[in-house]
Coordinates of C-alpha atoms in Angstrom, one line a residue:
Chain Y
Q841 CA 12.3 -4.4 40.9
I842 CA 14.8 -3.3 38.2
T843 CA 17.5 -0.8 39.2
V844 CA 20.8 0.2 37.7
K845 CA 23.5 2.2 39.4
E846 CA 26.5 3.9 38.0
S847 CA 29.9 4.1 39.8
G848 CA 33.3 5.4 39.0
P849 CA 35.6 8.4 39.4
T850 CA 34.2 11.9 39.7
L851 CA 37.4 13.5 38.4
V852 CA 39.7 12.5 35.7
K853 CA 42.7 14.2 34.0
P854 CA 42.9 15.0 30.3
T855 CA 44.2 12.1 28.3
Q856 CA 43.3 9.6 31.0
T857 CA 40.9 6.7 30.4
L858 CA 37.5 6.8 32.1
T859 CA 36.1 3.5 33.5
L860 CA 32.5 3.4 34.6
T861 CA 30.6 0.5 36.1
C862 CA 26.9 -0.1 35.9
T863 CA 25.6 -2.5 38.6
L864 CA 22.3 -4.2 37.7
S865 CA 19.7 -5.3 40.1
G866 CA 16.4 -7.1 39.5
F867 CA 17.5 -8.6 36.2
S868 CA 20.4 -10.5 34.8
I869 CA 22.6 -9.4 31.9
R870 CA 22.7 -13.1 31.0
T871 CA 18.9 -13.3 30.3
S872 CA 17.9 -13.5 26.7
G873 CA 16.8 -10.1 25.3
V874 CA 18.4 -8.0 28.0
G875 CA 20.4 -4.9 26.9
V876 CA 22.1 -2.1 28.9
G877 CA 23.1 1.2 27.5
W878 CA 25.1 4.3 28.4
I879 CA 24.0 7.8 27.8
R880 CA 25.7 11.0 28.9
Q881 CA 24.7 14.7 29.3
P882 CA 27.1 17.6 29.5
P883 CA 26.0 20.3 31.9
G884 CA 23.1 22.2 30.5
K885 CA 23.1 20.2 27.2
A886 CA 21.2 17.4 25.6
L887 CA 21.3 13.7 26.1
E888 CA 23.9 11.9 24.0
W889 CA 23.9 8.1 23.5
L890 CA 27.2 6.3 23.9
A891 CA 26.9 2.5 23.6
I892 CA 24.7 -0.5 24.3
I893 CA 25.5 -4.2 25.1
Y894 CA 23.2 -7.1 24.8
W895 CA 22.9 -10.4 26.6
D896 CA 24.5 -12.2 23.7
D897 CA 27.5 -9.8 23.8
D898 CA 26.4 -7.9 20.7
K899 CA 27.4 -4.3 21.0
R900 CA 26.7 -1.0 19.3
Y901 CA 28.5 2.3 19.6
S902 CA 28.0 5.9 18.8
P903 CA 29.6 6.5 15.5
S904 CA 31.2 9.8 16.6
L905 CA 32.9 8.2 19.7
K906 CA 33.3 4.6 18.5
S907 CA 37.1 4.8 18.3
R908 CA 37.3 5.8 22.0
L909 CA 34.6 3.6 23.5
T910 CA 34.5 0.0 24.8
I911 CA 31.6 -1.6 26.5
T912 CA 31.8 -5.0 28.2
K913 CA 29.8 -7.1 30.7
D914 CA 30.8 -9.0 33.7
T915 CA 28.2 -11.7 34.0
S916 CA 29.6 -13.0 37.4
K917 CA 29.1 -9.6 38.9
N918 CA 26.0 -8.6 36.8
Q919 CA 27.7 -5.5 35.8
V920 CA 28.3 -3.5 32.6
V921 CA 31.5 -1.5 32.2
L922 CA 32.2 1.4 29.9
T923 CA 35.6 2.8 29.1
L924 CA 36.3 6.0 27.3
T925 CA 39.9 6.7 26.3
N926 CA 41.7 10.0 25.9
M927 CA 39.4 12.0 28.1
D928 CA 39.0 15.7 27.3
P929 CA 37.3 18.6 29.2
M930 CA 34.5 18.3 26.5
D931 CA 33.8 14.9 28.0
T932 CA 32.7 16.4 31.3
A933 CA 29.1 15.2 31.7
T934 CA 26.7 13.2 33.8
Y935 CA 27.0 9.6 32.7
Y936 CA 23.9 7.4 32.9
C937 CA 23.4 3.7 32.4
A938 CA 19.9 2.4 31.5
H939 CA 18.0 -0.8 30.9
R940 CA 16.7 -1.3 27.4
L941 CA 13.0 -1.9 26.6
K942 CA 12.8 -3.8 23.4
S943 CA 10.7 -2.5 20.5
P944 CA 10.3 -3.8 17.0
R945 CA 11.5 -0.7 15.3
G946 CA 14.0 0.7 17.8
D947 CA 14.4 0.2 21.5
S948 CA 14.0 2.7 24.4
F949 CA 15.4 2.9 27.9
D950 CA 12.9 2.3 30.6
Y951 CA 15.0 2.2 33.8
W952 CA 17.8 4.8 34.4
G953 CA 20.4 5.1 37.0
Q954 CA 20.7 8.4 39.0
G955 CA 23.8 9.3 36.9
T956 CA 27.3 10.1 37.9
L957 CA 29.0 13.4 37.2
V958 CA 32.5 13.1 35.7
T959 CA 34.6 16.2 35.5
V960 CA 37.7 16.3 33.3
S961 CA 40.3 18.7 34.5
S962 CA 43.9 18.8 35.2
Chain Z
S496 CA 23.7 10.8 10.3
Y497 CA 20.1 11.0 11.3
E498 CA 18.9 14.1 13.0
L499 CA 15.9 14.8 15.2
T500 CA 14.7 18.4 15.4
Q501 CA 12.8 19.7 18.4
P502 CA 11.8 23.2 19.3
L503 CA 14.0 24.7 22.0
S504 CA 11.0 25.8 24.1
V505 CA 7.3 25.4 24.3
S506 CA 5.0 27.3 26.7
V507 CA 1.5 26.3 27.8
A508 CA -1.0 27.8 30.1
L509 CA -1.9 25.8 33.2
G510 CA -4.7 23.3 32.4
Q511 CA -4.2 23.7 28.6
T512 CA -2.7 21.3 26.0
A513 CA 1.0 21.3 25.2
R514 CA 2.3 19.8 22.0
I515 CA 6.0 19.1 21.5
T516 CA 7.2 18.0 18.1
C517 CA 10.1 15.9 16.9
G518 CA 11.0 16.1 13.3
G519 CA 13.0 13.6 11.3
N520 CA 13.2 12.2 7.8
N521 CA 10.5 9.6 7.5
I522 CA 10.3 9.3 11.3
G523 CA 6.9 7.6 10.9
S524 CA 8.7 4.5 9.9
K525 CA 10.5 4.3 13.2
N526 CA 9.5 3.8 16.8
V527 CA 9.7 7.1 18.7
H528 CA 10.2 7.3 22.4
W529 CA 9.9 10.3 24.7
Y530 CA 11.6 11.2 28.0
Q531 CA 10.9 13.8 30.6
Q532 CA 13.8 15.2 32.6
K533 CA 13.4 17.5 35.5
P534 CA 16.3 19.5 36.9
G535 CA 18.9 17.4 38.7
Q536 CA 17.1 14.2 37.9
A537 CA 17.5 11.3 35.5
P538 CA 15.3 11.1 32.4
V539 CA 12.0 9.2 32.8
L540 CA 10.4 7.3 29.9
V541 CA 6.9 8.8 29.4
I542 CA 6.0 7.4 25.9
Y543 CA 7.4 4.4 24.1
R544 CA 6.7 3.0 20.7
D545 CA 5.1 6.2 19.5
S546 CA 2.1 6.1 21.7
N547 CA 2.4 3.8 24.7
R548 CA 2.6 4.9 28.3
P549 CA 4.7 3.0 30.8
S550 CA 3.1 2.1 34.1
G551 CA 2.7 5.1 36.3
I552 CA 2.6 7.7 33.6
P553 CA -0.7 9.7 33.6
E554 CA -3.1 9.4 30.7
R555 CA -2.6 13.1 30.1
F556 CA 0.6 12.1 28.2
S557 CA 0.0 10.8 24.7
G558 CA 2.0 10.4 21.5
S559 CA 1.6 10.1 17.8
N560 CA 4.0 9.6 14.9
S561 CA 3.4 10.0 11.2
G562 CA 5.3 11.1 8.1
N563 CA 8.2 13.3 9.2
T564 CA 6.9 14.4 12.6
A565 CA 6.3 12.8 15.9
T566 CA 4.3 14.6 18.6
L567 CA 4.1 14.4 22.4
T568 CA 0.9 15.8 23.7
I569 CA 0.4 16.8 27.3
S570 CA -3.3 17.5 28.2
R571 CA -4.4 19.5 31.1
A572 CA -0.9 20.7 31.8
Q573 CA 0.2 20.9 35.4
A574 CA 3.0 22.8 37.0
G575 CA 4.7 19.5 37.7
D576 CA 5.0 18.9 33.9
E577 CA 7.5 21.7 33.6
A578 CA 10.6 19.9 32.4
D579 CA 12.9 19.1 29.5
Y580 CA 11.5 16.6 27.0
Y581 CA 13.6 14.5 24.6
C582 CA 12.5 12.3 21.7
Q583 CA 14.6 9.3 20.7
V584 CA 14.8 6.8 17.8
W585 CA 17.1 4.2 16.5
D586 CA 18.7 4.7 13.1
N587 CA 21.2 2.5 11.4
S588 CA 22.0 0.6 14.6
A589 CA 22.5 3.7 16.6
V590 CA 20.4 5.6 19.2
V591 CA 19.6 9.2 18.3
F592 CA 18.2 11.8 20.7
G593 CA 16.6 15.0 19.8
G594 CA 18.1 18.3 21.2
G595 CA 15.4 18.6 23.8
T596 CA 12.5 20.9 24.4
K597 CA 12.0 23.0 27.6
L598 CA 8.3 23.0 28.6
T599 CA 7.2 26.0 30.6
V600 CA 3.8 25.9 32.3
L601 CA 2.5 29.5 32.7

């Protein structure tokens, strides 16, 4: 069965770079058509999409965060990595990774990780 | 940038029908997806491609999409349906989420 699991630091300092890893199980990032995205949710607020990467290394980023985000994949480990630079307290959120379900007019996310809470504080 | 508008809250009596709307410019031309999120849990996909239910989602959940409004309908509402609901689309190569609607079952 498909599962995804986030891992990374729970606390980062302002200005630091956040690196989160999404470990995939039950599917391979190398398989044609596969995509994995990152979504975050500040405490008590709405979901916010961050980025997505596809099997062919195509990538898309949130326009508002594009300058700070990088998404990559490690095919040998079947993982997807997200980095967010210049962290700010406003970036405090639960970060989710999710498996993409392809649709002709815009994909959805059908399998989500449990999320990892990242707090930005000095 | 594209915006999706959802009501902040919707209330429904137990056993009745709840309708949650998601407004966007010509949203009928896009695939709309809906997620349910209960407190402390990850979102769950309940409707994809406007009106399709993933395996394991009750038939009480249905969706429609036309013009400038997409709608998630929950029939015979149960206490367990109380949650936040988010709509989602793609626009210009980016994912967009609505602001979320809190469903209260009375």
